[in-house]
mmCIF file of C-alpha atoms and ligand atoms in Angstrom:
data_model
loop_
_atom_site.group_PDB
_atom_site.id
_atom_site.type_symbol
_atom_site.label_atom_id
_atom_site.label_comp_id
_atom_site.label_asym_id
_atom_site.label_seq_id
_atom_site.Cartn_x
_atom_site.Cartn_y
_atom_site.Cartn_z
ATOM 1 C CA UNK H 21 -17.824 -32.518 -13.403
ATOM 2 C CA UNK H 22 -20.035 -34.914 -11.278
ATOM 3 C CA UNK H 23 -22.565 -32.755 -8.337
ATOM 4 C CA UNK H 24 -22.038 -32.120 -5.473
ATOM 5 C CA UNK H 25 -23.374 -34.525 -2.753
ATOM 6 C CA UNK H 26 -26.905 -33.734 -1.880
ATOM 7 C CA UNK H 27 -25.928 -33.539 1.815
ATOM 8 C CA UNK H 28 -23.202 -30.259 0.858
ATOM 9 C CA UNK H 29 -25.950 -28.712 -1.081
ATOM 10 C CA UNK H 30 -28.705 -28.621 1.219
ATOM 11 C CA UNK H 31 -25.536 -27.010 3.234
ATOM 12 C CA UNK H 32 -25.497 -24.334 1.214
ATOM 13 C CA UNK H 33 -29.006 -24.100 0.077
ATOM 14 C CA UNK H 34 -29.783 -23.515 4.513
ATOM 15 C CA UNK H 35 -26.641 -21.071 4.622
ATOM 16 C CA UNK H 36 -26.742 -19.111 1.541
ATOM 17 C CA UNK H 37 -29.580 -19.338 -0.818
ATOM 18 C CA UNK H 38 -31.926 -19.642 1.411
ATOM 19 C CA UNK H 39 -31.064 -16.209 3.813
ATOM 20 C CA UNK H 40 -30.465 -14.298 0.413
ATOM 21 C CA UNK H 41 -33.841 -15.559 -1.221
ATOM 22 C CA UNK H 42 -35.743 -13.970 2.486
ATOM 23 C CA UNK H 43 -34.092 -10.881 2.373
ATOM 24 C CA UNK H 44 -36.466 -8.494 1.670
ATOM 25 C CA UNK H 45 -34.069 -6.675 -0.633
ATOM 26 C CA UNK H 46 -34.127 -9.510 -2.694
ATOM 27 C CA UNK H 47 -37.011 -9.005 -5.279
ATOM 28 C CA UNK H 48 -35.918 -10.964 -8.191
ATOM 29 C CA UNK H 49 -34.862 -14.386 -6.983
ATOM 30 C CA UNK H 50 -32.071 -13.809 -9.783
ATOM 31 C CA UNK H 51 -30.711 -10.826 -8.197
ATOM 32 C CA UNK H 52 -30.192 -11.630 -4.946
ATOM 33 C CA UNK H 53 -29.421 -8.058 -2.450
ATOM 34 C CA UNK H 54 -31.126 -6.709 -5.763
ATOM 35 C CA UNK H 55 -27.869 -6.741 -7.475
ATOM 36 C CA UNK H 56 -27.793 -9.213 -10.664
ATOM 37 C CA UNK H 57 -24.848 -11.076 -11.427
ATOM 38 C CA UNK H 58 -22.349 -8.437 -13.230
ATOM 39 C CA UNK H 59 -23.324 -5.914 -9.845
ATOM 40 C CA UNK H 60 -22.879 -8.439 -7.041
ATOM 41 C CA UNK H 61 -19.426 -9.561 -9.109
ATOM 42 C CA UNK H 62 -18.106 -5.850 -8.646
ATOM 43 C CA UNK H 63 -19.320 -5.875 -4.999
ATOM 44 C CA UNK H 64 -17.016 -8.958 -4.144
ATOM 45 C CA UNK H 65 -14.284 -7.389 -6.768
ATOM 46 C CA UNK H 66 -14.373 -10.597 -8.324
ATOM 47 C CA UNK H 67 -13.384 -12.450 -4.738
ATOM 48 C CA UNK H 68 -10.507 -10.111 -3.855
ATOM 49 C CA UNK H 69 -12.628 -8.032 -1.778
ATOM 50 C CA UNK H 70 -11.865 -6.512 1.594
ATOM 51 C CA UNK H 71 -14.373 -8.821 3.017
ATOM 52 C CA UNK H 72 -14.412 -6.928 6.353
ATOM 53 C CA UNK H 73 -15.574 -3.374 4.719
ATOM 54 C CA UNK H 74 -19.164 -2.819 3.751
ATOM 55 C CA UNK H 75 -19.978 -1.774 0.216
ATOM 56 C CA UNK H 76 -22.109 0.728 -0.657
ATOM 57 C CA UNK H 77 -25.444 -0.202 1.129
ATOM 58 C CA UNK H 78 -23.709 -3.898 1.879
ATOM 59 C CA UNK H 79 -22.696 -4.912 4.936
ATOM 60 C CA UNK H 80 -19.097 -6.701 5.241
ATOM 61 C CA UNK H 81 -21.608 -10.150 5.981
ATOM 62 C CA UNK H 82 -23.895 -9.629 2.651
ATOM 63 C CA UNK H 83 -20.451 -9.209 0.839
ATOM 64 C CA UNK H 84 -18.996 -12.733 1.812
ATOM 65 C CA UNK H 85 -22.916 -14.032 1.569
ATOM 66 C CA UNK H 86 -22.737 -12.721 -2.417
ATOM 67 C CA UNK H 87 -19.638 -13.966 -2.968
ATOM 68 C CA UNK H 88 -20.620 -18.077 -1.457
ATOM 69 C CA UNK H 89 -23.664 -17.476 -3.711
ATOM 70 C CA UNK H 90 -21.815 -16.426 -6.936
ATOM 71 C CA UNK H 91 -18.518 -18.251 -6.188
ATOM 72 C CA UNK H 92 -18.207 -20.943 -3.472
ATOM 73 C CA UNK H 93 -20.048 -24.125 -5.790
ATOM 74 C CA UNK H 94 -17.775 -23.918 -8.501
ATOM 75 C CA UNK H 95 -15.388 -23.680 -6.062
ATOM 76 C CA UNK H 96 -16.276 -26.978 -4.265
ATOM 77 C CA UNK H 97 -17.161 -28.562 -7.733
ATOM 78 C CA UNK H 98 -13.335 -28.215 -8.616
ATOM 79 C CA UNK H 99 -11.479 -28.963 -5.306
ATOM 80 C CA UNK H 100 -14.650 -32.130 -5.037
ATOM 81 C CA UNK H 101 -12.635 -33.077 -8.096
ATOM 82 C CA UNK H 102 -9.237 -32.022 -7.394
ATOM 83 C CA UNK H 103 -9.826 -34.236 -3.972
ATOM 84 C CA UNK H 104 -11.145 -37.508 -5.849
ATOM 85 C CA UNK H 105 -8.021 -37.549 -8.402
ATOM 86 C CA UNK H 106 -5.347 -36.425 -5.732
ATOM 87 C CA UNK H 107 -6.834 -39.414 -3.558
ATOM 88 C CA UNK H 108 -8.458 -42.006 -6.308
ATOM 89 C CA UNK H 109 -5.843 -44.528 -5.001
ATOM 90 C CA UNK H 110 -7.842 -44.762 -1.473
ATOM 91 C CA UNK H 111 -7.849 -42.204 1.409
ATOM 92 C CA UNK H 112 -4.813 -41.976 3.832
ATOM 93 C CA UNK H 113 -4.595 -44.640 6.871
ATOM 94 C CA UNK H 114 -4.505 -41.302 9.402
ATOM 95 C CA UNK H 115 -6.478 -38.282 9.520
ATOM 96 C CA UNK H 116 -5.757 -35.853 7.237
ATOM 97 C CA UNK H 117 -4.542 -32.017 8.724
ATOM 98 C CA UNK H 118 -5.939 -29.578 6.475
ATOM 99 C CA UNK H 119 -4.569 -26.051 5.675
ATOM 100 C CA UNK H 120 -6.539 -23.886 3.831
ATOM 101 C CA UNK H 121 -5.366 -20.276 3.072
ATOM 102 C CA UNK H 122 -7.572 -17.794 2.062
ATOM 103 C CA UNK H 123 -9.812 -20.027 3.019
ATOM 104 C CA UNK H 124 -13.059 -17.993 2.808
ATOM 105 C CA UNK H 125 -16.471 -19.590 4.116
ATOM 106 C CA UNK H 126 -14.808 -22.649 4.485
ATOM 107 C CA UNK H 127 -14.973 -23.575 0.812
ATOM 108 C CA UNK H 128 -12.307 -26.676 1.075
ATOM 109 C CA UNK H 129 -13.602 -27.832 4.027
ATOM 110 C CA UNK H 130 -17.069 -27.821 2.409
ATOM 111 C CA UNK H 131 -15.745 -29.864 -0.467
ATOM 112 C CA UNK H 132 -13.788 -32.643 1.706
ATOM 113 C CA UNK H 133 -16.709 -33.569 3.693
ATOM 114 C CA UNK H 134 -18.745 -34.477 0.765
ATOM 115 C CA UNK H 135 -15.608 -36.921 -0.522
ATOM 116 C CA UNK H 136 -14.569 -38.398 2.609
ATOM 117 C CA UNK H 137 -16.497 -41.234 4.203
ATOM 118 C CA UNK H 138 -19.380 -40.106 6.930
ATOM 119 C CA UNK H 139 -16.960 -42.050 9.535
ATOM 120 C CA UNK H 140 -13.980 -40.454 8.685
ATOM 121 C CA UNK H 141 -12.426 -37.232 10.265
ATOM 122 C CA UNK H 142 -10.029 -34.265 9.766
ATOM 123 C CA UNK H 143 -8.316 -31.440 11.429
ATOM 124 C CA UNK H 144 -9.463 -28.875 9.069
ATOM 125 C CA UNK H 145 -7.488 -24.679 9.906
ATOM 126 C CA UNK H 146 -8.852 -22.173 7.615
ATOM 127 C CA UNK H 147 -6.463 -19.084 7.395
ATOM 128 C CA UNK H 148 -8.073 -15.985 6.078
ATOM 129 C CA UNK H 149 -7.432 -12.080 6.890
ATOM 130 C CA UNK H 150 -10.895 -11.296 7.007
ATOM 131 C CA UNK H 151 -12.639 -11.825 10.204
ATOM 132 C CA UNK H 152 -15.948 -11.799 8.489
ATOM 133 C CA UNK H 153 -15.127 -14.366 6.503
ATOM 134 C CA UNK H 154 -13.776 -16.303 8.695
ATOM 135 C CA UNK H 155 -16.969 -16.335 10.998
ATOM 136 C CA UNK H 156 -18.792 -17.302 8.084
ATOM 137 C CA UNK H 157 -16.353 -20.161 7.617
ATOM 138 C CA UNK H 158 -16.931 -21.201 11.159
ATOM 139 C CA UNK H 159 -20.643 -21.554 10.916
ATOM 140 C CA UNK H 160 -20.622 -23.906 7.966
ATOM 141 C CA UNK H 161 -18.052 -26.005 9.710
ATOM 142 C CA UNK H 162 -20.272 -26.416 12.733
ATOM 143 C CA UNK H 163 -23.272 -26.875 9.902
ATOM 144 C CA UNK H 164 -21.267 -29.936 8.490
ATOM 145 C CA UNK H 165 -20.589 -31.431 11.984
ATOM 146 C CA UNK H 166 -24.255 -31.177 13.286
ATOM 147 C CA UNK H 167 -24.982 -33.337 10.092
ATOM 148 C CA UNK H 168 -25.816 -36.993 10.099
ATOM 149 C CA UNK H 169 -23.755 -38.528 6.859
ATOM 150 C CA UNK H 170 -21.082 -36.136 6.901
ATOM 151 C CA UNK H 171 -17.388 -36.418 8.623
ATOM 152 C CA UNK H 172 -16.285 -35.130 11.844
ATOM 153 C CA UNK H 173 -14.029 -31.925 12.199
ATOM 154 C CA UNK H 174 -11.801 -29.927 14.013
ATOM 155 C CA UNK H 175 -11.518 -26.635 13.165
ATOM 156 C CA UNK H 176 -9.477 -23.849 14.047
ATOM 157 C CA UNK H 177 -9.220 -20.639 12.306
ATOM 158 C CA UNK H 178 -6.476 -17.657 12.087
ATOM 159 C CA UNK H 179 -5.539 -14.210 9.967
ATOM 160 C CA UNK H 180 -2.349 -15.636 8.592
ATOM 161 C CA UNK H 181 -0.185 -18.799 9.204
ATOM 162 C CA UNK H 182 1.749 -17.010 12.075
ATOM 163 C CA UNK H 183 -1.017 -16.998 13.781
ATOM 164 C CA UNK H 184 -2.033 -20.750 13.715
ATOM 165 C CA UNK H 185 -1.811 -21.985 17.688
ATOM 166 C CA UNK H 186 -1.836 -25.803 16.792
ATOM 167 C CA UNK H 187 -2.638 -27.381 20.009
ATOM 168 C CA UNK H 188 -1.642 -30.774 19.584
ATOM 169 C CA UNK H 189 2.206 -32.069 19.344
ATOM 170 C CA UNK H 190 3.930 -32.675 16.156
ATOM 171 C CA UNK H 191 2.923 -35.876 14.397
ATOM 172 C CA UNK H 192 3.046 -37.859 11.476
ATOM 173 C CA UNK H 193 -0.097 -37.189 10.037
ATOM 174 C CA UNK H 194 -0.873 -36.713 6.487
ATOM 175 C CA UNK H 195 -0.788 -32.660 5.508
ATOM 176 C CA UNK H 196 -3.466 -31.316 2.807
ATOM 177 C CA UNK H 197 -2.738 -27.715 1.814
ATOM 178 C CA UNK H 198 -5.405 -25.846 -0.356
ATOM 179 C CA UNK H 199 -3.989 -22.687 -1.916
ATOM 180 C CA UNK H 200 -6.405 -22.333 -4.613
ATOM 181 C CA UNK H 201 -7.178 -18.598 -3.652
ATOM 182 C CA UNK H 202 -3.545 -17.780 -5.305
ATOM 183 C CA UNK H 203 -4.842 -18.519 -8.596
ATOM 184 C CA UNK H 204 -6.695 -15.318 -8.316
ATOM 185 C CA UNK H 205 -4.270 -13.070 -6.617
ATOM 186 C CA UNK H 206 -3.020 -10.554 -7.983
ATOM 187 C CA UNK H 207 -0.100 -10.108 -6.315
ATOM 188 C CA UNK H 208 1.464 -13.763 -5.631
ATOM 189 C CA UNK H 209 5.001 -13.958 -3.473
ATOM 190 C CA UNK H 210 5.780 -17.083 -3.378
ATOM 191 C CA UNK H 211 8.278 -16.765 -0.948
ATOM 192 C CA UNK H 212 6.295 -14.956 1.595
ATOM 193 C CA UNK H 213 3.934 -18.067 0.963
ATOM 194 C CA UNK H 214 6.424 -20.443 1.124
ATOM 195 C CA UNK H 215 8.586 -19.315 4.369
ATOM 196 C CA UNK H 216 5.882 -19.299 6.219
ATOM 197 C CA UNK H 217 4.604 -22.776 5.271
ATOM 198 C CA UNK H 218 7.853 -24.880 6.141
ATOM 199 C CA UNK H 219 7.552 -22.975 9.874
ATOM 200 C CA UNK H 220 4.151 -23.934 10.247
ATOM 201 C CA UNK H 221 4.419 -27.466 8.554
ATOM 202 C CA UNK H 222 7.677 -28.436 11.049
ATOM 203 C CA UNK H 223 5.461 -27.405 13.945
ATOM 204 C CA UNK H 224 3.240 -29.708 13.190
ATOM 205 C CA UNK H 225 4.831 -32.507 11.759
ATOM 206 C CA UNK H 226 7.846 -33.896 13.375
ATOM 207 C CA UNK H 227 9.453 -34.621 10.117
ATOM 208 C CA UNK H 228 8.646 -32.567 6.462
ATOM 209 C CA UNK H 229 9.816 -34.511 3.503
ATOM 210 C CA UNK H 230 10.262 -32.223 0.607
ATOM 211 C CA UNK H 231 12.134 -32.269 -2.868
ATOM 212 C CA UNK H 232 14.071 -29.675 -4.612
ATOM 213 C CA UNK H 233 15.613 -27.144 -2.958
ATOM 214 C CA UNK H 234 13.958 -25.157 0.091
HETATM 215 C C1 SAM Q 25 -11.306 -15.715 -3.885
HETATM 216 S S1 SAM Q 25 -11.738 -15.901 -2.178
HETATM 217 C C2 SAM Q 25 -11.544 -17.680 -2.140
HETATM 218 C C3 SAM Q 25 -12.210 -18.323 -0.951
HETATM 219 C C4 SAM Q 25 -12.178 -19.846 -0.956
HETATM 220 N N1 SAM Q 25 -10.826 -20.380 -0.998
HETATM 221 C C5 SAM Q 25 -12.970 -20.408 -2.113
HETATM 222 O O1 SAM Q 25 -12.382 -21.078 -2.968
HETATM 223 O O2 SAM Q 25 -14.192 -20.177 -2.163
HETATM 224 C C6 SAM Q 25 -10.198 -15.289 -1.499
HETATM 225 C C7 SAM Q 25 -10.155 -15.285 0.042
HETATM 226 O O3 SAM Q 25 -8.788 -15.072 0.385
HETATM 227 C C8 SAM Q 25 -8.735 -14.157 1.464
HETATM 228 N N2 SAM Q 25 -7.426 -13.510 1.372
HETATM 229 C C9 SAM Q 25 -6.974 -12.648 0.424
HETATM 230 N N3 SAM Q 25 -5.700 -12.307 0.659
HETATM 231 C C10 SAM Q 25 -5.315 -12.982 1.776
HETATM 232 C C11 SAM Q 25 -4.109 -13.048 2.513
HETATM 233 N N4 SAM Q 25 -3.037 -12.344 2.156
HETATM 234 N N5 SAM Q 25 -4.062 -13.839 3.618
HETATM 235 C C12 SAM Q 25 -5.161 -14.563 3.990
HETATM 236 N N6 SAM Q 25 -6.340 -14.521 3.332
HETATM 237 C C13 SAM Q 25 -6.411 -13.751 2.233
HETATM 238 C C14 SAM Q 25 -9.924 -13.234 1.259
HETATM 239 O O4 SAM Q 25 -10.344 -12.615 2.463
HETATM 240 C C15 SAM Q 25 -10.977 -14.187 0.678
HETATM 241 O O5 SAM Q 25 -11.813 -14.724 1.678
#
């Protein structure tokens, strides 16, 4: 899989590596928190944590911090890739929306900005139920807009796609949805996904074009 662009790494190296290197916890640059890899994978429950709860001696924060440490590059690496084949015939005339449940600290988002063009932009709305999380999430977004060389966002954030308050009017813009935190749920309804989606997609686009049955 070809890296990520320097520009997202130094991203993450300021957000993540960096605070979890300082921490004087942190003795072995390995074991970040002083939990090596197999420790820090049961504190994040293997990304299905509670992100909001603390853990132990970790704070609800250190959890999401472990888990964008352990988790969030391989993460980017395959939605970087998943972006460049979805796309490799040339990038939509109109911004794309992007909706991007369980979104966590803004891991799509992250991974779009280092494939689009610096003079490009997106509406990017992370849905996640933790708060924590989604904090996190809006720091790196605000991280990738104060950047010279990456793409200009909007961002909005909410606990679940009833929540969403889209403030523009429908449109016809192009609609990205991520939903690559179902591939590690353990508990996938794919209708409580899916209901929920067509109400939020007619809301903001005046028209959905779908196939197959609804
Ligand atoms: C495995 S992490 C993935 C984060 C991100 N998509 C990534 O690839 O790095 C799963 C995220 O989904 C969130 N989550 C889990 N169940 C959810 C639900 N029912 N609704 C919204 N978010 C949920 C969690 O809080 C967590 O941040």
């Amino acid at each position: 899989m070809p890296p990520i662009p320097p520009l997202i790494e130094d991203i993450r190296k300021s957000m993540v590596v960096d605070p979890l290197r300082a921490d004087s916890r942190t003795i072995d640059p390995g074991s970040p928190l002083g939990l090596n890899a197999q420790k820090a994978r049961e504190a994040i429950n293997w990304g299905q944590a509670d992100f909001d709860e603390p853990f132990g001696a970790l704070s609800a924060e250190d959890r999401g911090l472990l888990y964008a440490y352990w988790n969030q590059k391989r993460h980017v690496e395959e939605l970087s890739e998943a972006f460049r084949q979805i796309f490799s015939d040339g990038w939509p005339d109109q911004p794309l929306i992007v909706i991007d449940l369980g979104c966590g600290p803004f891991t799509g988002g992250l991974a779009l900005a280092g494939q689009l063009p610096p003079t490009a932009s997106f509406d990017y709305i992370g849905i996640d139920r933790s708060q924590a999380m989604r904090r996190f999430g809006e720091r790196f977004a605000c991280k990738v807009n104060a950047t010279n060389g990456l793409p200009n966002i909007d961002h909005y954030w909410a606990s679940s796609m009833a929540d969403i308050k889209w403030p523009q009017p429908p449109g016809w813009r192009p609609i990205l949805v991520i939903v690559s935190f179902l591939l590690a749920s353990t508990s996938l309804d794919v209708k409580c996904l899916v209901v929920p989606m067509r109400s939020l997609h007619a809301h903001i686009r005046i028209n959905m074009i779908t196939t197959g049955n609804p």
